[in-house]
Amino acid sequence: MDIIVLKPSAKDKDIKHIVKKLENKGLKANISKGTERTIIGVIGDTSKITEDEVASVRAINAVEDVMRIIKPYKLASREFKKEATIIDVEGIKIGGKKIQVIAGPCAVESKTVVNKIAMEIRDAGASFIRGGAFKPRTSPYSFQGLGEEGLRILARAKEITGLLIVTELMDHRDLDVMLKYSDIIQIGARNMQNFSLLLEVGSINKPVLLKRGLSATIKEWLMAAEYIMSRGNLNVILCERGIRTFETATRNTLDLSAIPVLKELTHLPVIVDPSHGTGKWNLVSPMAKAAVAAGADGLLIEVHTNPEEALSDGEQSLKPDVFANLMKELKPFAKAAGREI
Ligand code: PEP
Ligand code: MN
């Protein structure tokens, strides 16, 4: 808490009360009385002040607002680490010059389908295959994923193609089996604030792909990353996947401004998922290009050999030839952004 703005109605006794509160915490107050209102500057090490303590000052009737200069997240902040974090996943670097592409079906459906998709996306230039074995479906009656069998199918596709595996963890009880098969563990939008799950993946030594929550602010998202990092796992990749707005023309509103905002606030790599971000396959290519132009470190794109028959998210999945074409079309955008793809 660095600056406390008082209401015009604040009395001298209110100021005294706040100054005393600060002094009790070993801090000093710099009081600046204007014609309209008084502002208290807090002097001392304010980094140790907790969010709860800030809330207790906000609760004082005479206080209009409290502005923090120190960010509530530390390990994730640019102040903490100036240079961009490059995450090395089995030799593939995320956050470096090369833009990395993660592609694959929404859900792992069968060995044949996954192997076919894997070969197509590998040939087109992807480095990672994605696919959910445990699916967070809105309806309990929708396809929920194949579980461990799905992970084994991904492992087989990795053997055939050399693609690394990104797959979602929903329940901490599946962590051991996940560690056995995955190269990056995805935490989905619906679990972005599942704090106990975040702490679990904070204690492992595999990179975590943290999707933005459906209605999460960038600050809340970075606080979620901080939960993971606070346990020692500093390898967090942020994935913008669209947020809920009033717009109904798209499934979500892909917040591309989050990329440059995050680049200022954090050293962590930022990737973009235009598939969930738009919900429509024909919008995926333009938004993927825009994401690269805006400075994304990678893309996550749903690809299916037969979107019509896909067990989930067919309407936003690219056919392999469209994906391959996009990979070619991305080249000049990557070059313009000073990157490679
Ligand atoms: C997914 O990647 O298939 C997924 C479920 O994404 P999200 O958590 O962003 O909805
Ligand atoms: Mn999906």
Short mmCIF file of C-alpha atoms and ligand atoms in Angstrom, two decimals:
data_model
loop_
_atom_site.label_atom_id
_atom_site.label_comp_id
_atom_site.label_asym_id
_atom_site.label_seq_id
_atom_site.Cartn_x
_atom_site.Cartn_y
_atom_site.Cartn_z
CA MET A 1 0.00 0.00 0.00
CA ASP A 2 1.85 3.02 -1.14
CA ILE A 3 -0.66 5.82 -1.55
CA ILE A 4 -3.80 6.30 0.53
CA VAL A 5 -6.34 8.78 -0.83
CA LEU A 6 -8.80 10.11 1.75
CA LYS A 7 -12.36 11.25 1.17
CA PRO A 8 -12.99 15.03 1.25
CA SER A 9 -14.99 14.42 4.44
CA ALA A 10 -11.99 12.89 6.28
CA LYS A 11 -11.24 14.51 9.65
CA ASP A 12 -7.93 15.04 11.46
CA LYS A 13 -8.74 12.17 13.80
CA ASP A 14 -9.08 9.84 10.77
CA ILE A 15 -5.64 10.90 9.56
CA LYS A 16 -4.19 10.29 13.04
CA HIS A 17 -5.81 6.85 13.15
CA ILE A 18 -4.27 5.84 9.81
CA VAL A 19 -0.85 7.24 10.71
CA LYS A 20 -0.91 5.22 13.94
CA LYS A 21 -1.89 2.07 12.03
CA LEU A 22 1.07 2.59 9.68
CA GLU A 23 3.48 3.29 12.54
CA ASN A 24 2.41 0.07 14.23
CA LYS A 25 3.65 -1.72 11.10
CA GLY A 26 6.98 0.12 11.23
CA LEU A 27 6.03 2.47 8.37
CA LYS A 28 5.98 6.25 8.16
CA ALA A 29 3.38 8.56 6.66
CA ASN A 30 3.90 11.56 4.44
CA ILE A 31 0.74 13.67 4.71
CA SER A 32 -0.11 15.98 1.88
CA LYS A 33 -3.17 18.15 2.47
CA GLY A 34 -4.74 19.58 -0.68
CA THR A 35 -7.62 22.02 -0.95
CA GLU A 36 -10.05 19.16 -1.65
CA ARG A 37 -8.58 16.08 -0.08
CA THR A 38 -5.65 14.60 1.81
CA ILE A 39 -3.26 12.03 0.40
CA ILE A 40 -1.02 9.87 2.57
CA GLY A 41 2.19 8.55 1.06
CA VAL A 42 3.46 5.44 2.79
CA ILE A 43 7.21 5.38 3.42
CA GLY A 44 9.17 2.23 4.22
CA ASP A 45 9.28 -1.35 2.97
CA THR A 46 5.73 -1.75 1.71
CA SER A 47 6.49 -5.03 -0.05
CA LYS A 48 5.66 -7.00 3.12
CA ILE A 49 2.17 -5.56 3.40
CA THR A 50 -0.36 -8.24 2.59
CA GLU A 51 -3.50 -7.89 0.49
CA ASP A 52 -5.52 -8.47 3.69
CA GLU A 53 -3.80 -5.53 5.37
CA VAL A 54 -4.56 -3.34 2.37
CA ALA A 55 -8.19 -4.44 2.58
CA SER A 56 -8.29 -3.44 6.25
CA VAL A 57 -7.16 0.11 5.33
CA ARG A 58 -9.70 0.24 2.49
CA ALA A 59 -12.36 -0.67 5.03
CA ILE A 60 -11.76 2.59 6.96
CA ASN A 61 -14.67 4.90 6.25
CA ALA A 62 -12.51 7.97 5.57
CA VAL A 63 -10.48 6.15 2.90
CA GLU A 64 -11.47 6.70 -0.71
CA ASP A 65 -8.83 4.52 -2.37
CA VAL A 66 -5.55 2.73 -1.77
CA MET A 67 -3.08 2.50 -4.62
CA ARG A 68 -0.29 -0.04 -4.52
CA ILE A 69 2.92 0.60 -6.35
CA ILE A 70 4.32 -2.82 -5.48
CA LYS A 71 2.67 -5.59 -7.55
CA PRO A 72 0.88 -8.33 -5.61
CA TYR A 73 2.74 -10.95 -7.67
CA LYS A 74 6.49 -11.07 -7.27
CA LEU A 75 8.11 -14.11 -8.90
CA ALA A 76 6.04 -13.59 -12.05
CA SER A 77 6.83 -9.88 -12.34
CA ARG A 78 9.24 -8.11 -14.70
CA GLU A 79 10.65 -6.25 -11.71
CA PHE A 80 11.74 -9.56 -10.23
CA LYS A 81 13.30 -10.82 -13.49
CA LYS A 82 14.10 -8.42 -16.34
CA GLU A 83 15.01 -10.89 -19.07
CA ALA A 84 12.34 -13.01 -20.76
CA THR A 85 12.03 -16.56 -19.48
CA ILE A 86 12.82 -19.22 -22.06
CA ILE A 87 11.41 -22.59 -21.12
CA ASP A 88 13.31 -25.58 -22.42
CA VAL A 89 11.02 -28.55 -22.97
CA GLU A 90 13.15 -31.52 -23.98
CA GLY A 91 15.27 -29.19 -26.15
CA ILE A 92 12.33 -27.22 -27.63
CA LYS A 93 12.49 -23.63 -26.39
CA ILE A 94 9.35 -21.64 -25.62
CA GLY A 95 9.88 -17.88 -25.32
CA GLY A 96 12.94 -17.71 -27.60
CA LYS A 97 13.21 -16.47 -31.17
CA LYS A 98 11.22 -19.36 -32.62
CA ILE A 99 7.45 -19.27 -32.28
CA GLN A 100 6.34 -22.70 -31.11
CA VAL A 101 3.12 -24.26 -32.28
CA ILE A 102 1.04 -26.73 -30.28
CA ALA A 103 -1.64 -28.42 -32.37
CA GLY A 104 -3.99 -31.36 -32.21
CA PRO A 105 -7.52 -32.42 -31.46
CA CYS A 106 -9.56 -31.04 -28.59
CA ALA A 107 -9.92 -34.54 -27.12
CA VAL A 108 -7.96 -37.73 -27.66
CA GLU A 109 -10.52 -39.90 -29.46
CA SER A 110 -8.74 -42.95 -30.84
CA LYS A 111 -5.26 -44.16 -31.75
CA THR A 112 -5.95 -43.98 -35.50
CA VAL A 113 -7.30 -40.42 -35.42
CA VAL A 114 -4.52 -39.12 -33.15
CA ASN A 115 -1.71 -40.76 -35.15
CA LYS A 116 -3.06 -39.34 -38.39
CA ILE A 117 -3.39 -35.83 -36.93
CA ALA A 118 0.07 -36.09 -35.34
CA MET A 119 1.77 -36.89 -38.64
CA GLU A 120 -0.07 -34.10 -40.44
CA ILE A 121 0.79 -31.41 -37.88
CA ARG A 122 4.39 -32.58 -37.56
CA ASP A 123 4.81 -32.30 -41.34
CA ALA A 124 3.30 -28.80 -41.22
CA GLY A 125 5.83 -27.66 -38.58
CA ALA A 126 4.22 -28.07 -35.15
CA SER A 127 6.49 -29.10 -32.25
CA PHE A 128 3.85 -30.25 -29.78
CA ILE A 129 0.74 -32.37 -29.99
CA ARG A 130 -2.16 -31.44 -27.75
CA GLY A 131 -5.23 -33.47 -26.84
CA GLY A 132 -7.32 -33.86 -23.73
CA ALA A 133 -7.54 -37.26 -22.06
CA PHE A 134 -9.45 -35.72 -19.14
CA LYS A 135 -11.90 -33.19 -20.56
CA PRO A 136 -13.55 -30.34 -18.63
CA ARG A 137 -16.90 -30.48 -20.45
CA THR A 138 -19.72 -28.07 -19.59
CA SER A 139 -22.22 -30.92 -19.67
CA PRO A 140 -21.66 -34.08 -17.61
CA TYR A 141 -23.31 -36.01 -20.48
CA SER A 142 -20.73 -34.91 -23.08
CA PHE A 143 -17.67 -37.02 -23.92
CA GLN A 144 -15.39 -36.81 -20.90
CA GLY A 145 -12.19 -38.17 -22.43
CA LEU A 146 -10.47 -41.56 -22.48
CA GLY A 147 -8.45 -41.09 -19.28
CA GLU A 148 -5.15 -42.99 -19.06
CA GLU A 149 -5.89 -44.80 -22.31
CA GLY A 150 -5.89 -41.35 -23.97
CA LEU A 151 -2.48 -40.58 -22.48
CA ARG A 152 -1.12 -43.86 -23.86
CA ILE A 153 -2.43 -42.91 -27.29
CA LEU A 154 -0.59 -39.57 -27.06
CA ALA A 155 2.59 -41.37 -25.98
CA ARG A 156 2.36 -43.62 -29.05
CA ALA A 157 1.91 -40.56 -31.31
CA LYS A 158 5.01 -39.05 -29.69
CA GLU A 159 6.98 -42.23 -30.43
CA ILE A 160 5.94 -42.11 -34.08
CA THR A 161 6.39 -38.37 -34.71
CA GLY A 162 8.73 -37.02 -32.04
CA LEU A 163 6.11 -34.40 -31.11
CA LEU A 164 6.07 -33.47 -27.42
CA ILE A 165 2.84 -33.81 -25.43
CA VAL A 166 0.65 -31.09 -23.95
CA THR A 167 -2.37 -32.36 -22.06
CA GLU A 168 -4.74 -31.10 -19.39
CA LEU A 169 -4.76 -32.04 -15.72
CA MET A 170 -8.11 -31.58 -14.00
CA ASP A 171 -7.72 -33.55 -10.80
CA HIS A 172 -4.66 -33.80 -8.55
CA ARG A 173 -5.32 -37.53 -8.21
CA ASP A 174 -4.26 -37.92 -11.86
CA LEU A 175 -0.97 -36.10 -11.37
CA ASP A 176 1.24 -39.19 -11.22
CA VAL A 177 -0.13 -40.65 -14.41
CA MET A 178 0.15 -37.22 -16.08
CA LEU A 179 3.80 -36.93 -15.08
CA LYS A 180 4.44 -40.28 -16.74
CA TYR A 181 3.15 -39.24 -20.16
CA SER A 182 3.10 -35.43 -20.56
CA ASP A 183 5.85 -32.94 -21.42
CA ILE A 184 3.78 -29.88 -20.51
CA ILE A 185 0.85 -29.98 -18.13
CA GLN A 186 -2.08 -27.80 -19.12
CA ILE A 187 -4.26 -26.16 -16.50
CA GLY A 188 -7.50 -25.26 -18.23
CA ALA A 189 -9.46 -22.03 -18.08
CA ARG A 190 -11.99 -23.53 -15.68
CA ASN A 191 -9.27 -24.45 -13.20
CA MET A 192 -7.22 -21.25 -13.38
CA GLN A 193 -8.27 -20.42 -9.85
CA ASN A 194 -8.28 -23.95 -8.48
CA PHE A 195 -5.63 -22.95 -5.98
CA SER A 196 -4.99 -26.40 -4.55
CA LEU A 197 -4.40 -27.75 -8.07
CA LEU A 198 -2.07 -24.81 -8.81
CA LEU A 199 -0.04 -25.61 -5.70
CA GLU A 200 0.17 -29.27 -6.77
CA VAL A 201 1.66 -28.39 -10.16
CA GLY A 202 3.86 -25.86 -8.41
CA SER A 203 5.67 -28.73 -6.72
CA ILE A 204 6.55 -30.68 -9.87
CA ASN A 205 9.39 -30.10 -12.30
CA LYS A 206 7.45 -30.06 -15.56
CA PRO A 207 6.39 -26.87 -17.35
CA VAL A 208 2.81 -25.77 -16.82
CA LEU A 209 0.66 -24.16 -19.50
CA LEU A 210 -1.75 -21.93 -17.58
CA LYS A 211 -4.81 -20.87 -19.52
CA ARG A 212 -6.56 -17.62 -18.71
CA GLY A 213 -9.79 -18.10 -16.75
CA LEU A 214 -13.11 -17.48 -18.49
CA SER A 215 -13.58 -14.15 -16.75
CA ALA A 216 -10.16 -13.58 -15.24
CA THR A 217 -8.40 -10.24 -15.23
CA ILE A 218 -4.72 -10.21 -16.17
CA LYS A 219 -3.88 -9.54 -12.53
CA GLU A 220 -5.87 -12.57 -11.34
CA TRP A 221 -4.17 -14.66 -14.01
CA LEU A 222 -0.72 -13.55 -12.90
CA MET A 223 -1.67 -14.26 -9.28
CA ALA A 224 -2.59 -17.79 -10.41
CA ALA A 225 0.88 -18.10 -12.03
CA GLU A 226 2.35 -16.82 -8.76
CA TYR A 227 0.63 -19.68 -6.88
CA ILE A 228 2.47 -22.18 -9.08
CA MET A 229 5.78 -20.32 -8.88
CA SER A 230 5.52 -19.84 -5.12
CA ARG A 231 6.00 -23.61 -4.76
CA GLY A 232 9.21 -23.57 -6.79
CA ASN A 233 8.05 -24.36 -10.33
CA LEU A 234 9.08 -21.29 -12.31
CA ASN A 235 8.30 -22.82 -15.71
CA VAL A 236 4.89 -21.34 -16.39
CA ILE A 237 3.59 -20.54 -19.88
CA LEU A 238 0.59 -18.21 -20.05
CA CYS A 239 -2.08 -18.97 -22.65
CA GLU A 240 -4.63 -16.36 -23.72
CA ARG A 241 -7.77 -18.25 -24.84
CA GLY A 242 -10.44 -15.59 -24.90
CA ILE A 243 -12.64 -14.16 -22.20
CA ARG A 244 -16.37 -13.78 -21.63
CA THR A 245 -17.82 -10.55 -22.94
CA PHE A 246 -21.28 -9.44 -24.14
CA GLU A 247 -20.35 -10.40 -27.72
CA THR A 248 -22.14 -13.45 -29.09
CA ALA A 249 -20.71 -13.58 -32.63
CA THR A 250 -17.71 -15.49 -31.27
CA ARG A 251 -17.46 -18.14 -28.53
CA ASN A 252 -15.15 -15.88 -26.50
CA THR A 253 -13.48 -12.53 -27.11
CA LEU A 254 -9.81 -13.16 -27.83
CA ASP A 255 -7.96 -10.48 -25.88
CA LEU A 256 -4.89 -9.88 -28.01
CA SER A 257 -4.03 -6.75 -26.04
CA ALA A 258 -3.18 -9.16 -23.22
CA ILE A 259 0.02 -10.04 -25.12
CA PRO A 260 1.73 -6.62 -24.97
CA VAL A 261 0.27 -5.99 -21.51
CA LEU A 262 1.77 -9.25 -20.22
CA LYS A 263 5.08 -8.57 -21.94
CA GLU A 264 5.37 -5.46 -19.76
CA LEU A 265 4.18 -7.03 -16.54
CA THR A 266 5.84 -10.44 -16.66
CA HIS A 267 8.90 -12.29 -17.96
CA LEU A 268 6.88 -15.47 -18.60
CA PRO A 269 6.24 -16.67 -22.18
CA VAL A 270 2.81 -15.90 -23.62
CA ILE A 271 1.02 -18.07 -26.15
CA VAL A 272 -2.37 -17.65 -27.80
CA ASP A 273 -5.18 -20.11 -28.48
CA PRO A 274 -7.31 -18.67 -31.30
CA SER A 275 -9.41 -21.87 -31.43
CA HIS A 276 -11.12 -21.50 -28.05
CA GLY A 277 -10.66 -17.74 -28.40
CA THR A 278 -13.07 -17.55 -31.35
CA GLY A 279 -14.92 -20.89 -31.42
CA LYS A 280 -15.03 -20.83 -35.25
CA TRP A 281 -12.49 -22.48 -37.53
CA ASN A 282 -12.65 -19.72 -40.17
CA LEU A 283 -11.58 -17.11 -37.58
CA VAL A 284 -8.58 -19.11 -36.36
CA SER A 285 -6.12 -18.15 -39.13
CA PRO A 286 -6.64 -14.36 -39.03
CA MET A 287 -6.42 -14.32 -35.23
CA ALA A 288 -3.33 -16.58 -35.22
CA LYS A 289 -1.61 -14.10 -37.54
CA ALA A 290 -2.69 -11.17 -35.39
CA ALA A 291 -1.37 -12.96 -32.28
CA VAL A 292 2.04 -13.47 -33.90
CA ALA A 293 2.09 -9.83 -35.04
CA ALA A 294 1.29 -8.73 -31.49
CA GLY A 295 4.28 -10.63 -30.06
CA ALA A 296 2.97 -14.05 -29.01
CA ASP A 297 5.65 -16.66 -28.24
CA GLY A 298 3.51 -19.50 -29.50
CA LEU A 299 0.13 -20.72 -30.67
CA LEU A 300 -2.22 -23.46 -29.56
CA ILE A 301 -4.48 -24.59 -32.40
CA GLU A 302 -7.07 -27.33 -32.56
CA VAL A 303 -6.70 -29.57 -35.61
CA HIS A 304 -8.84 -32.55 -36.60
CA THR A 305 -8.79 -34.75 -39.70
CA ASN A 306 -12.60 -34.81 -39.70
CA PRO A 307 -14.02 -31.87 -37.72
CA GLU A 308 -17.58 -32.96 -38.53
CA GLU A 309 -17.07 -36.17 -36.59
CA ALA A 310 -14.98 -34.70 -33.77
CA LEU A 311 -16.20 -35.64 -30.29
CA SER A 312 -15.59 -32.07 -29.10
CA ASP A 313 -14.91 -28.62 -30.54
CA GLY A 314 -15.23 -29.70 -34.19
CA GLU A 315 -16.57 -26.30 -35.19
CA GLN A 316 -13.34 -24.58 -34.19
CA SER A 317 -10.94 -27.25 -35.48
CA LEU A 318 -8.85 -26.72 -38.60
CA LYS A 319 -8.51 -29.49 -41.18
CA PRO A 320 -4.84 -30.49 -41.63
CA ASP A 321 -4.52 -28.79 -45.03
CA VAL A 322 -5.88 -25.51 -43.65
CA PHE A 323 -3.45 -25.80 -40.73
CA ALA A 324 -0.52 -26.48 -43.06
CA ASN A 325 -1.48 -23.48 -45.13
CA LEU A 326 -1.70 -21.29 -42.02
CA MET A 327 1.78 -22.40 -40.96
CA LYS A 328 3.12 -21.13 -44.28
CA GLU A 329 1.13 -17.89 -44.14
CA LEU A 330 2.44 -17.18 -40.64
CA LYS A 331 6.04 -16.85 -41.85
CA PRO A 332 5.94 -13.18 -42.97
CA PHE A 333 4.06 -12.24 -39.78
CA ALA A 334 6.73 -13.92 -37.67
CA LYS A 335 9.47 -12.19 -39.65
CA ALA A 336 7.80 -8.79 -39.24
CA ALA A 337 7.71 -9.41 -35.49
CA GLY A 338 11.43 -10.29 -35.47
CA ARG A 339 10.73 -13.99 -34.96
CA GLU A 340 10.87 -17.30 -36.79
CA ILE A 341 8.29 -20.00 -37.13
C1 PEP B 1 -8.81 -27.15 -24.30
O1 PEP B 1 -7.67 -26.69 -24.48
O2 PEP B 1 -9.29 -28.10 -24.95
C2 PEP B 1 -9.69 -26.49 -23.32
C3 PEP B 1 -10.65 -27.15 -22.69
O3 PEP B 1 -9.42 -25.19 -23.19
P1 PEP B 1 -9.97 -24.08 -22.14
O4 PEP B 1 -9.59 -24.57 -20.79
O5 PEP B 1 -9.25 -22.85 -22.58
O6 PEP B 1 -11.46 -23.98 -22.34
MN MN B 2 -11.22 -27.76 -27.02
#
